[in-house]
mmCIF file of C-alpha atoms in Angstrom:
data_model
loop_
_atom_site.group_PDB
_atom_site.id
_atom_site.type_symbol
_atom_site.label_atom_id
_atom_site.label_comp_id
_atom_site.label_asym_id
_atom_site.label_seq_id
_atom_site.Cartn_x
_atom_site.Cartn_y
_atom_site.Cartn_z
ATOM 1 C CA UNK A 20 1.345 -17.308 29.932
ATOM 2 C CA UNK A 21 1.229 -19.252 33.281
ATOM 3 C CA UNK A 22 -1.403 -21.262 31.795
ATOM 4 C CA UNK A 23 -0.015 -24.254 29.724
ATOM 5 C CA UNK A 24 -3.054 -24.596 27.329
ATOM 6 C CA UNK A 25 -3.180 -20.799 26.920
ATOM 7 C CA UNK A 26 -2.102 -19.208 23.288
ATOM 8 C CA UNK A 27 -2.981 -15.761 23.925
ATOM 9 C CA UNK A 28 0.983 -14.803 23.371
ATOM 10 C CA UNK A 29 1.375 -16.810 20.169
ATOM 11 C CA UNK A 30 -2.242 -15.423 18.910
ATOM 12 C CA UNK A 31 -0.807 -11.802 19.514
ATOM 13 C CA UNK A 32 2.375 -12.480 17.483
ATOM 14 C CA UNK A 33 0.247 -13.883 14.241
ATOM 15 C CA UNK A 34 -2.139 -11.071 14.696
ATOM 16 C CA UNK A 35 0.538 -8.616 14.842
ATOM 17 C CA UNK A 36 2.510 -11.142 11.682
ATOM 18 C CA UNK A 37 -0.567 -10.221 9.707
ATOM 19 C CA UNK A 38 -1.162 -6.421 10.542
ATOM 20 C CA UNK A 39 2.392 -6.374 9.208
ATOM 21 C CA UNK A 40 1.280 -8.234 5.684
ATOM 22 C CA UNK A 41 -1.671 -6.176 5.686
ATOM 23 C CA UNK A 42 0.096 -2.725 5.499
ATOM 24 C CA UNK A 43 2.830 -3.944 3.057
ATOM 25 C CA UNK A 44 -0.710 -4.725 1.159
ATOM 26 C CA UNK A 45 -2.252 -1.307 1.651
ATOM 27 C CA UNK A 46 1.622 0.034 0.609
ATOM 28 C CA UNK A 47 1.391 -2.182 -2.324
ATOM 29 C CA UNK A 48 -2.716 -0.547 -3.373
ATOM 30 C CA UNK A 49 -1.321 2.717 -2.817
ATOM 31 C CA UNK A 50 1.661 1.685 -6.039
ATOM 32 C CA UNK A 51 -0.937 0.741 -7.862
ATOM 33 C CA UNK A 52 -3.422 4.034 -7.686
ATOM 34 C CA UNK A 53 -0.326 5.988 -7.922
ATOM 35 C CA UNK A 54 0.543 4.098 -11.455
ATOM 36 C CA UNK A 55 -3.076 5.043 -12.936
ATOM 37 C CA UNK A 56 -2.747 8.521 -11.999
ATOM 38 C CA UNK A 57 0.484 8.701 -13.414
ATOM 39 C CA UNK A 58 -0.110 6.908 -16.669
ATOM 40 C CA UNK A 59 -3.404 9.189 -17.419
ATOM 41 C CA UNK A 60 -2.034 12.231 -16.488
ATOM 42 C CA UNK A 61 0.816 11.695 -18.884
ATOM 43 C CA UNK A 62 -1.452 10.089 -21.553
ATOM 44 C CA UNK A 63 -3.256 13.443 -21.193
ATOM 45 C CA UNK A 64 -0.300 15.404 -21.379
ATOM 46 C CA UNK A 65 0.827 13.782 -24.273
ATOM 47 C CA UNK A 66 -2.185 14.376 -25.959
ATOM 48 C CA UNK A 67 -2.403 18.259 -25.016
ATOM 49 C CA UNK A 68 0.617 18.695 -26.572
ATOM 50 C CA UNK A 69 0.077 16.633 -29.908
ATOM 51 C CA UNK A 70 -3.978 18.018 -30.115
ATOM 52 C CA UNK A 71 -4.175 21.710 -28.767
ATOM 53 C CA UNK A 72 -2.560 24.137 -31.229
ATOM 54 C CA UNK A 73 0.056 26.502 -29.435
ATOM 55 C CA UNK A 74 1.548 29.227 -31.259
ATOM 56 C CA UNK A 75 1.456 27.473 -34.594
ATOM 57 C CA UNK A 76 1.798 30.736 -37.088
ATOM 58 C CA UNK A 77 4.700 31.757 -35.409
ATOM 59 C CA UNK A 78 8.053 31.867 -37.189
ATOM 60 C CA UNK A 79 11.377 31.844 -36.936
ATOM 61 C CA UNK A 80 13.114 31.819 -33.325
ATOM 62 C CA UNK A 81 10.200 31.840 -31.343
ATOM 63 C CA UNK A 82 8.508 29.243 -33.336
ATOM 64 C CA UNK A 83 11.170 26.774 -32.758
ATOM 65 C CA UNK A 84 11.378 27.617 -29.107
ATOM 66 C CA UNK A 85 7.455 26.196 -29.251
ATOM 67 C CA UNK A 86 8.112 23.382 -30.680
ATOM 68 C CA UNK A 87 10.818 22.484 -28.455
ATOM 69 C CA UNK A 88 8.249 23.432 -25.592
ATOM 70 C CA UNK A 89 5.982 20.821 -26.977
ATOM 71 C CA UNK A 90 7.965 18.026 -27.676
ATOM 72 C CA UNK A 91 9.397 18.732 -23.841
ATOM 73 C CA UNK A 92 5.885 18.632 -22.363
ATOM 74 C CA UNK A 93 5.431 15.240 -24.721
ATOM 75 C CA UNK A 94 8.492 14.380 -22.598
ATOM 76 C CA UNK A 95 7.330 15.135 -19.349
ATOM 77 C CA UNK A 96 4.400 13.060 -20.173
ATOM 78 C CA UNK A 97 6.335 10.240 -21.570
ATOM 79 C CA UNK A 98 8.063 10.588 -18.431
ATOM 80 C CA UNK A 99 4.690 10.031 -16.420
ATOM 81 C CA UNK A 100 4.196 6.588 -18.463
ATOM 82 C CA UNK A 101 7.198 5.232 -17.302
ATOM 83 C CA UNK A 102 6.887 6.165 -14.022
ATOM 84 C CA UNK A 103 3.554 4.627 -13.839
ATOM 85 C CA UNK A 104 5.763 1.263 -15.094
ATOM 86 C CA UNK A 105 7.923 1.703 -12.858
ATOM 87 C CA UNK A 106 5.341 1.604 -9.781
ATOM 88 C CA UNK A 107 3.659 -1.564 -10.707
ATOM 89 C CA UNK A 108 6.566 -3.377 -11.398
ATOM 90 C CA UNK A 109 7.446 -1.998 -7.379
ATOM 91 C CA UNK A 110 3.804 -2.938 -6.293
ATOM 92 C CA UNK A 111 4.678 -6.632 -8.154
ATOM 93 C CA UNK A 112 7.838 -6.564 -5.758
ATOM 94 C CA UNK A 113 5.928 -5.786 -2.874
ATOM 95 C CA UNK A 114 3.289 -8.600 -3.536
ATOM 96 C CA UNK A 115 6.006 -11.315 -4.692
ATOM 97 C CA UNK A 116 7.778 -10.318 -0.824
ATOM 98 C CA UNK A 117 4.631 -10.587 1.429
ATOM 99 C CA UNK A 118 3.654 -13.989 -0.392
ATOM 100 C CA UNK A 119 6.976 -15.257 0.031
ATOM 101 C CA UNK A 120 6.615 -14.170 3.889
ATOM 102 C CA UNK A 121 3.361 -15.794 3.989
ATOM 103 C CA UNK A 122 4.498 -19.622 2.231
ATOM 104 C CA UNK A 123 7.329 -19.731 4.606
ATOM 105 C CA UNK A 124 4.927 -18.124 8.058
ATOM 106 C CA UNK A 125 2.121 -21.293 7.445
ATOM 107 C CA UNK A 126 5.053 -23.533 7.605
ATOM 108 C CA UNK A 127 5.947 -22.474 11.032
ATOM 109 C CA UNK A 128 2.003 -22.388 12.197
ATOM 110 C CA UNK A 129 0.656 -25.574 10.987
ATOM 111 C CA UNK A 130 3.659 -27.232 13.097
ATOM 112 C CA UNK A 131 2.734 -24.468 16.328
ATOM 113 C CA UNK A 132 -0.847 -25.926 15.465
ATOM 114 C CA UNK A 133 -0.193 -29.246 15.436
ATOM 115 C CA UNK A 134 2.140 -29.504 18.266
ATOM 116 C CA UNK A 135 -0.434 -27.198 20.382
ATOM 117 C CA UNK A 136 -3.279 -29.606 19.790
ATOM 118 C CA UNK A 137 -0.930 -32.521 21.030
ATOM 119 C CA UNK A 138 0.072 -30.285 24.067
ATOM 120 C CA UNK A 139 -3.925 -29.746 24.720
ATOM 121 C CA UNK A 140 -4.612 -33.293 24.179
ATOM 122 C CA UNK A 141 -2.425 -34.778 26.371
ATOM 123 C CA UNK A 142 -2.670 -31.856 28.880
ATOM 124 C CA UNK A 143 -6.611 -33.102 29.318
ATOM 125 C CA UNK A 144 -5.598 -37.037 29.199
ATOM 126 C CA UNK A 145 -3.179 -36.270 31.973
ATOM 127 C CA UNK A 146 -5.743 -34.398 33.886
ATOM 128 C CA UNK A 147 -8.533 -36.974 33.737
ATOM 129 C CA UNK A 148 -5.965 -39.750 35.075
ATOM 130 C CA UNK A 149 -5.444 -36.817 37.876
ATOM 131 C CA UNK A 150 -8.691 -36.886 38.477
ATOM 132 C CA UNK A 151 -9.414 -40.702 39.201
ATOM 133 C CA UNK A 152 -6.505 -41.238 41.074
ATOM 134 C CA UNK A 153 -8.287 -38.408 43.124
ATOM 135 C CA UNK A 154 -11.559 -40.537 42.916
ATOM 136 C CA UNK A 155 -9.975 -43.533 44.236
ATOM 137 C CA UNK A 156 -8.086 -41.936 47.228
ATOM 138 C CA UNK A 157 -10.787 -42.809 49.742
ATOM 139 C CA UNK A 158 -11.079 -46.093 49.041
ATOM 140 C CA UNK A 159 -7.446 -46.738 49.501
ATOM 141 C CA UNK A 160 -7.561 -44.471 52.908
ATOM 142 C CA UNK A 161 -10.383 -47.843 54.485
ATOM 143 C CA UNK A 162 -6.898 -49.873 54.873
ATOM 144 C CA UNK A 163 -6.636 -47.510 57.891
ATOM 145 C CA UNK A 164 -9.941 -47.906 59.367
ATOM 146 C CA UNK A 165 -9.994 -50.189 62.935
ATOM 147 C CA UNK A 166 -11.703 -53.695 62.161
ATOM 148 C CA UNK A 167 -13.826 -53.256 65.535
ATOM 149 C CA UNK A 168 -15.813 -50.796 63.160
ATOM 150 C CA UNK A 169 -16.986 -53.719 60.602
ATOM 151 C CA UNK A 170 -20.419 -55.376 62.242
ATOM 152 C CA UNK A 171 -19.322 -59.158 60.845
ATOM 153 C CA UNK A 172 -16.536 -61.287 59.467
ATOM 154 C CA UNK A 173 -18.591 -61.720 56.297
ATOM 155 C CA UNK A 174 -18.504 -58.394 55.771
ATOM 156 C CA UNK A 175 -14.870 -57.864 56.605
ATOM 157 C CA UNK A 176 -14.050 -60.099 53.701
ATOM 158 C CA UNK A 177 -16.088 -58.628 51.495
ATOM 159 C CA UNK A 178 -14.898 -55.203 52.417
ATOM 160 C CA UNK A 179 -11.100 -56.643 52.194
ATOM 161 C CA UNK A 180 -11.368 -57.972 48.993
ATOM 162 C CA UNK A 181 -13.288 -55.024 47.336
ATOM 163 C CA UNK A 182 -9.941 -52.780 48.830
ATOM 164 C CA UNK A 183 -7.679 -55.245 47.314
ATOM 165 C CA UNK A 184 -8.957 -54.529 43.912
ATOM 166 C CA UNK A 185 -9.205 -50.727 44.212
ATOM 167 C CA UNK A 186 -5.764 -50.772 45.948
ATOM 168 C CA UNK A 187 -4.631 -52.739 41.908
ATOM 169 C CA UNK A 188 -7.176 -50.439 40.412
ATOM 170 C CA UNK A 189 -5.426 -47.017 42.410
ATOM 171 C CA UNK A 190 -1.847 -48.557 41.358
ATOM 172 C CA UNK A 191 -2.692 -48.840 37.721
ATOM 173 C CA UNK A 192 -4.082 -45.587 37.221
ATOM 174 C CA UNK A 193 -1.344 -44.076 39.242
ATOM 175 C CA UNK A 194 1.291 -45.480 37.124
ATOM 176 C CA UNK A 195 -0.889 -44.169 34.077
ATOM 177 C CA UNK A 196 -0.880 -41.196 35.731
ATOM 178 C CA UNK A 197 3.234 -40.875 36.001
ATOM 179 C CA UNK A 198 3.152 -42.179 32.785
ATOM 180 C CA UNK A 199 1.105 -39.082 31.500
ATOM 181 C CA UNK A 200 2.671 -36.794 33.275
ATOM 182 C CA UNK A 201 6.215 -37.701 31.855
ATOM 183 C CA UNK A 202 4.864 -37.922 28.597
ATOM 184 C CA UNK A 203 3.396 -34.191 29.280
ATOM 185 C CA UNK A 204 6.661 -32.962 29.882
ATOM 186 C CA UNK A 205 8.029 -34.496 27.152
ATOM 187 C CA UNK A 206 5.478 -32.523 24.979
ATOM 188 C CA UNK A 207 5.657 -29.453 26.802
ATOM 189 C CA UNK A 208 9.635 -29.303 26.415
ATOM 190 C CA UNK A 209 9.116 -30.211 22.939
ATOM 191 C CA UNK A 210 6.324 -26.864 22.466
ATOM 192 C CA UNK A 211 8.456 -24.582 24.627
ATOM 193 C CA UNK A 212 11.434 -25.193 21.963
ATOM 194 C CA UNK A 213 9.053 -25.215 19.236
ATOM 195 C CA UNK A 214 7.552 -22.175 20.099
ATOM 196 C CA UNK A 215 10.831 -20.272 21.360
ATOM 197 C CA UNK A 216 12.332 -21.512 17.578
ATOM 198 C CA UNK A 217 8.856 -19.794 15.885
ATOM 199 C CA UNK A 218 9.240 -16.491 18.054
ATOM 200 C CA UNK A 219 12.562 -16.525 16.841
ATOM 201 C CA UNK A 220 11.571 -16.907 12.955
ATOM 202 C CA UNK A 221 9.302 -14.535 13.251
ATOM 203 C CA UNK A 222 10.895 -12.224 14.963
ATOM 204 C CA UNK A 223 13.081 -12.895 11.660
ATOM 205 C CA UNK A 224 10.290 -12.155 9.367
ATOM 206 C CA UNK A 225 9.125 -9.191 11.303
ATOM 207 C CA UNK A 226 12.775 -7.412 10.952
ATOM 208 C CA UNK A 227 12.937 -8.037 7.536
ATOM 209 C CA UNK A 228 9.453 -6.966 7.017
ATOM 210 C CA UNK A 229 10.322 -3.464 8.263
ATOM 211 C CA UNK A 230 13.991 -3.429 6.805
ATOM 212 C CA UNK A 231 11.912 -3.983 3.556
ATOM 213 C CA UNK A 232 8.775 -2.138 3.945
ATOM 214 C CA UNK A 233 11.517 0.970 4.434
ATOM 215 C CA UNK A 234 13.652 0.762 1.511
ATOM 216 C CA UNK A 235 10.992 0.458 -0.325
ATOM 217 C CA UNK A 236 9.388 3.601 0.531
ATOM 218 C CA UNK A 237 12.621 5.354 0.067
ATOM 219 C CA UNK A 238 13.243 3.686 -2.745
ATOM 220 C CA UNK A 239 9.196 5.312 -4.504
ATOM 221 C CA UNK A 240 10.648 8.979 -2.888
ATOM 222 C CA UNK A 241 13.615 8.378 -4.478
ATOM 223 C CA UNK A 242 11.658 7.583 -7.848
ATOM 224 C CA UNK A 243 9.356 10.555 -7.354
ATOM 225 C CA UNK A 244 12.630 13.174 -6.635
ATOM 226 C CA UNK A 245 14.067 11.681 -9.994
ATOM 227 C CA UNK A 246 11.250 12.007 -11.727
ATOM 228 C CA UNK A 247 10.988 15.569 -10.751
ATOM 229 C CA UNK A 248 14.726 16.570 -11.835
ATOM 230 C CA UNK A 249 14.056 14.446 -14.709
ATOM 231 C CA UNK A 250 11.139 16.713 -15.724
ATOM 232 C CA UNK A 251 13.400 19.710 -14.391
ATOM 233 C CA UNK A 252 15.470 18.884 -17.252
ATOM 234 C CA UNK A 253 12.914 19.079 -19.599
ATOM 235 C CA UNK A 254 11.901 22.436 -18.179
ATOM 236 C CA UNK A 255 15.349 23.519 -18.943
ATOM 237 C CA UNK A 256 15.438 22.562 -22.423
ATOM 238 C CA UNK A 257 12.709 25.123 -23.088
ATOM 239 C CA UNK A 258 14.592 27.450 -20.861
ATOM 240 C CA UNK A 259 17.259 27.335 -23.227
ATOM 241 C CA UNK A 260 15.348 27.414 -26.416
ATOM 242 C CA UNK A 261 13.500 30.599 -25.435
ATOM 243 C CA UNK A 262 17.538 32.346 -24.590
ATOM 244 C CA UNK A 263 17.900 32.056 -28.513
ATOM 245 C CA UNK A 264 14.729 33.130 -28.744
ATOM 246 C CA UNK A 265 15.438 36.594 -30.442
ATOM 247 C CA UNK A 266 12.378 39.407 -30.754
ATOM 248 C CA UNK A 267 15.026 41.551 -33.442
ATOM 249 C CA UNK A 268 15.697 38.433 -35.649
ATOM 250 C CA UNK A 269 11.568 37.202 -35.417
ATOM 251 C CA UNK A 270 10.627 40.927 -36.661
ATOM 252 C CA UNK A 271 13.491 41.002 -39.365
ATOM 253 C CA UNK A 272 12.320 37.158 -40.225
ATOM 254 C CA UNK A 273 8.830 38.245 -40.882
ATOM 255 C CA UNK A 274 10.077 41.801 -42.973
ATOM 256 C CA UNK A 275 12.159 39.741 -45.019
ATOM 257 C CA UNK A 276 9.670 36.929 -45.380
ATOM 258 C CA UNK A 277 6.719 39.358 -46.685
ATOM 259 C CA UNK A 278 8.712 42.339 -47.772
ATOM 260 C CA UNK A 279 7.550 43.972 -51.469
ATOM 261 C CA UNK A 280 10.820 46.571 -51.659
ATOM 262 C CA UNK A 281 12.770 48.800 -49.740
ATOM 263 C CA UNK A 282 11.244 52.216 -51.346
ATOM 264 C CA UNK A 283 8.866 53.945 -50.825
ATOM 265 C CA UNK A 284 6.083 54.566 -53.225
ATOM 266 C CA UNK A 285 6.873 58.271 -55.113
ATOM 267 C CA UNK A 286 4.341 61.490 -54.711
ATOM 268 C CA UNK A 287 1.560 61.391 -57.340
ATOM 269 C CA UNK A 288 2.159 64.806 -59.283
ATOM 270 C CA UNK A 289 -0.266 67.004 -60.772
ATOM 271 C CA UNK A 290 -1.098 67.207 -64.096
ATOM 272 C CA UNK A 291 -3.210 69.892 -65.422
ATOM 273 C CA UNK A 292 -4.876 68.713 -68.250
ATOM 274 C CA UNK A 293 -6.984 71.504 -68.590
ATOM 275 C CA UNK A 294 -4.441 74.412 -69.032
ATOM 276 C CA UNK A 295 -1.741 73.532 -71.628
ATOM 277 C CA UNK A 296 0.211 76.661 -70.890
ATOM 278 C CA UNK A 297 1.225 75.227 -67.357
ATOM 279 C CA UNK A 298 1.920 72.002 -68.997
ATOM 280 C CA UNK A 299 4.753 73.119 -70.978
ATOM 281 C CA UNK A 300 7.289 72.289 -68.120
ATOM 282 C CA UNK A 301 6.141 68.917 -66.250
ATOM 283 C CA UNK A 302 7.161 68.909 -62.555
ATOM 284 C CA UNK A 303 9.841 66.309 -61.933
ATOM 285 C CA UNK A 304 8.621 63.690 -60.052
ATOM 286 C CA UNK A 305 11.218 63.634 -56.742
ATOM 287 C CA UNK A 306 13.145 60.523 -56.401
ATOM 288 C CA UNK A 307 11.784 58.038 -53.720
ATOM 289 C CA UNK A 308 13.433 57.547 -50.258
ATOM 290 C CA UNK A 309 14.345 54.949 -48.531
ATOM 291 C CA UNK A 310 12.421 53.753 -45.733
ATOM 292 C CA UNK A 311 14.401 54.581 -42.538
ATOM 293 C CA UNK A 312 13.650 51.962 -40.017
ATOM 294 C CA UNK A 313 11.928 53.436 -36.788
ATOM 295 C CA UNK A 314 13.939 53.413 -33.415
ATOM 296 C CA UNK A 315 15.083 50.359 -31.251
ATOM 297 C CA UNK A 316 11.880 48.315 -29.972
ATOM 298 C CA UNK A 317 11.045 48.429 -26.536
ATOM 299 C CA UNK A 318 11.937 45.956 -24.271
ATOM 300 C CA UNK A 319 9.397 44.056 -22.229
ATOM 301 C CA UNK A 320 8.328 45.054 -18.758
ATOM 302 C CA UNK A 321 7.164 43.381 -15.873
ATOM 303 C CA UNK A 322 3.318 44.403 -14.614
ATOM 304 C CA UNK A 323 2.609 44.912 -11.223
ATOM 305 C CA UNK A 324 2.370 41.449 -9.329
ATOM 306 C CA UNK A 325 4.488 39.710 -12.360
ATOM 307 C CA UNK A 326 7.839 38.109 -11.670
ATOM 308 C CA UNK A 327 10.649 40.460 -13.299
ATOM 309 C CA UNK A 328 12.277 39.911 -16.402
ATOM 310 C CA UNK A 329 16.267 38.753 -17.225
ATOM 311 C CA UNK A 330 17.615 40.397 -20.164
ATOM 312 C CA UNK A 331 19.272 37.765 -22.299
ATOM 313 C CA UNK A 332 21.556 39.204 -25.236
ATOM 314 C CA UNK A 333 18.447 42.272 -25.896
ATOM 315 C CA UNK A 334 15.638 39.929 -25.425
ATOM 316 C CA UNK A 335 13.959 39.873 -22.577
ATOM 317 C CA UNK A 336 12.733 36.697 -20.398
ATOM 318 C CA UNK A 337 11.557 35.479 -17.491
#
């Protein structure tokens, strides 16, 4: 500004200085929700998958494909903890930067306060010397004024000696007044240099503010896309279990688990116990049969509006 008391440009700067320090704040709030919504949702899915029963009579292939589908979902959730970890300890970060910022900014401003208050101080001293060397101008104009004017000699000597003492009087304050005004420029060169030097610092701060406040915003994307192929992963694990998931070996599992025999129980024959006659030759009881094993079992089928099926080695999945 023109104006040499004015701060209005160095107020705009620290306003704008602590806009900055409030958004890394909000940034750094936003960590911190983001870690307790993590950390309970995987607490809860951690506890879904040790507490809610899934599947647990199955046997064999399938069974094992649901317990790998639990202990990934206890992953996924274990996942979410660490995340959660992860956040605060980048909300700490964030906190420990704009602090830092903050220590070294009050530096700069309590010198850009001090040296303004000098600049203000001796801008109104040099003013008020100004002023009476303004106030005593008149009286050292009466030097000029004809002596036919004054009525008496009495009064010419009285007139003569009072301008000989404001003539001293306007001398001293006009030296004070040079004085002042060198000493003002001394102060104002010395603010201009401060206050070009603080611009520059925090023109410092501001860049790496932003250079900051970036990476570390790429840096929590960065941490969300890993946590996603992380979980991805996971996902895949099951994926995997459930290929070697065979229906033919599950069914055969449970026939050999529970079977009682491969025949068949025989005819019952009848005995007439009320004719002896007939009873003389007994009917041969036929010999059992083996059980033949119905045809091939039918393969699963997508329903209208379902996502079709892959056929893995018989066995049919999603």
């Amino acid at each position: 500004s023109t104006d040499l008391t004015s701060t209005v440009g160095y107020d705009s700067i620290i306003q704008h200085l602590n806009d900055g320090r409030k958004n890394c704040k909000e940034f750094e709030d936003f960590l911190k929700e983001r870690a307790i919504i993590e950390e309970k949702y995987g607490k809860e899915l951690i506890n879904l998958s040790k507490k809610k029963p899934c599947g647990q009579t199955e046997l064999n292939t399938l069974k094992r494909s649901l317990d790998v589908f639990k202990q990934q979902i206890d992953n996924v959730g274990q996942g979410h903890i660490q995340l959660a970890q992860t956040l605060r300890e980048e909300a700490k970060k964030m906190e420990d930067f704009r602090e830092k910022q903050k220590l070294h900014r009050k530096k700069i401003e309590l010198i850009m306060e001090a040296i303004h208050k000098n600049r203000n101080l001796q801008y109104k001293k040099t003013m008020e010397v100004k002023q009476m060397c303004c106030c005593f101008l008149p009286y050292g104009e009466l030097g000029t004024l004809p002596l036919l004017h004054l009525p008496c000699l009495s009064c010419f000597w009285q007139l003569f000696l009072k301008l000989a003492q404001t003539k001293s009087a306007l001398e001293d304050t006009d030296r004070s007044y040079q004085q002042s005004v060198t000493t003002m420029e001394k102060i104002r060169d010395e603010w201009q240099n401060e206050h070009i030097k603080a611009c520059e610092f925090f023109e410092t701060q501001e860049c790496e503010r932003i250079n900051y406040f970036r990476n570390a915003l790429w840096l929590h994307v960065n941490q969300l896309s890993l946590g996603c192929v992380q979980n991805d992963e996971k996902y895949e694990e099951i994926r995997k279990s459930l290929e070697m998931c065979s229906i033919e070996k599950d069914v055969d599992f449970f026939v050999n688990l529970r079977k009682t025999g491969s025949l068949a129980p025989a005819p019952v024959v009848y005995e007439n116990y009320y004719n002896a006659q007939r009873n003389v030759t007994p009917a041969r009881s036929p010999a059992p049969v083996p059980i033949s094993r119905r045809g091939p079992l039918p393969t699963p089928t997508s329903a209208p509006g379902e996502p079709d099926y892959a056929t893995v080695d018989g066995y049919s999945l999603v």
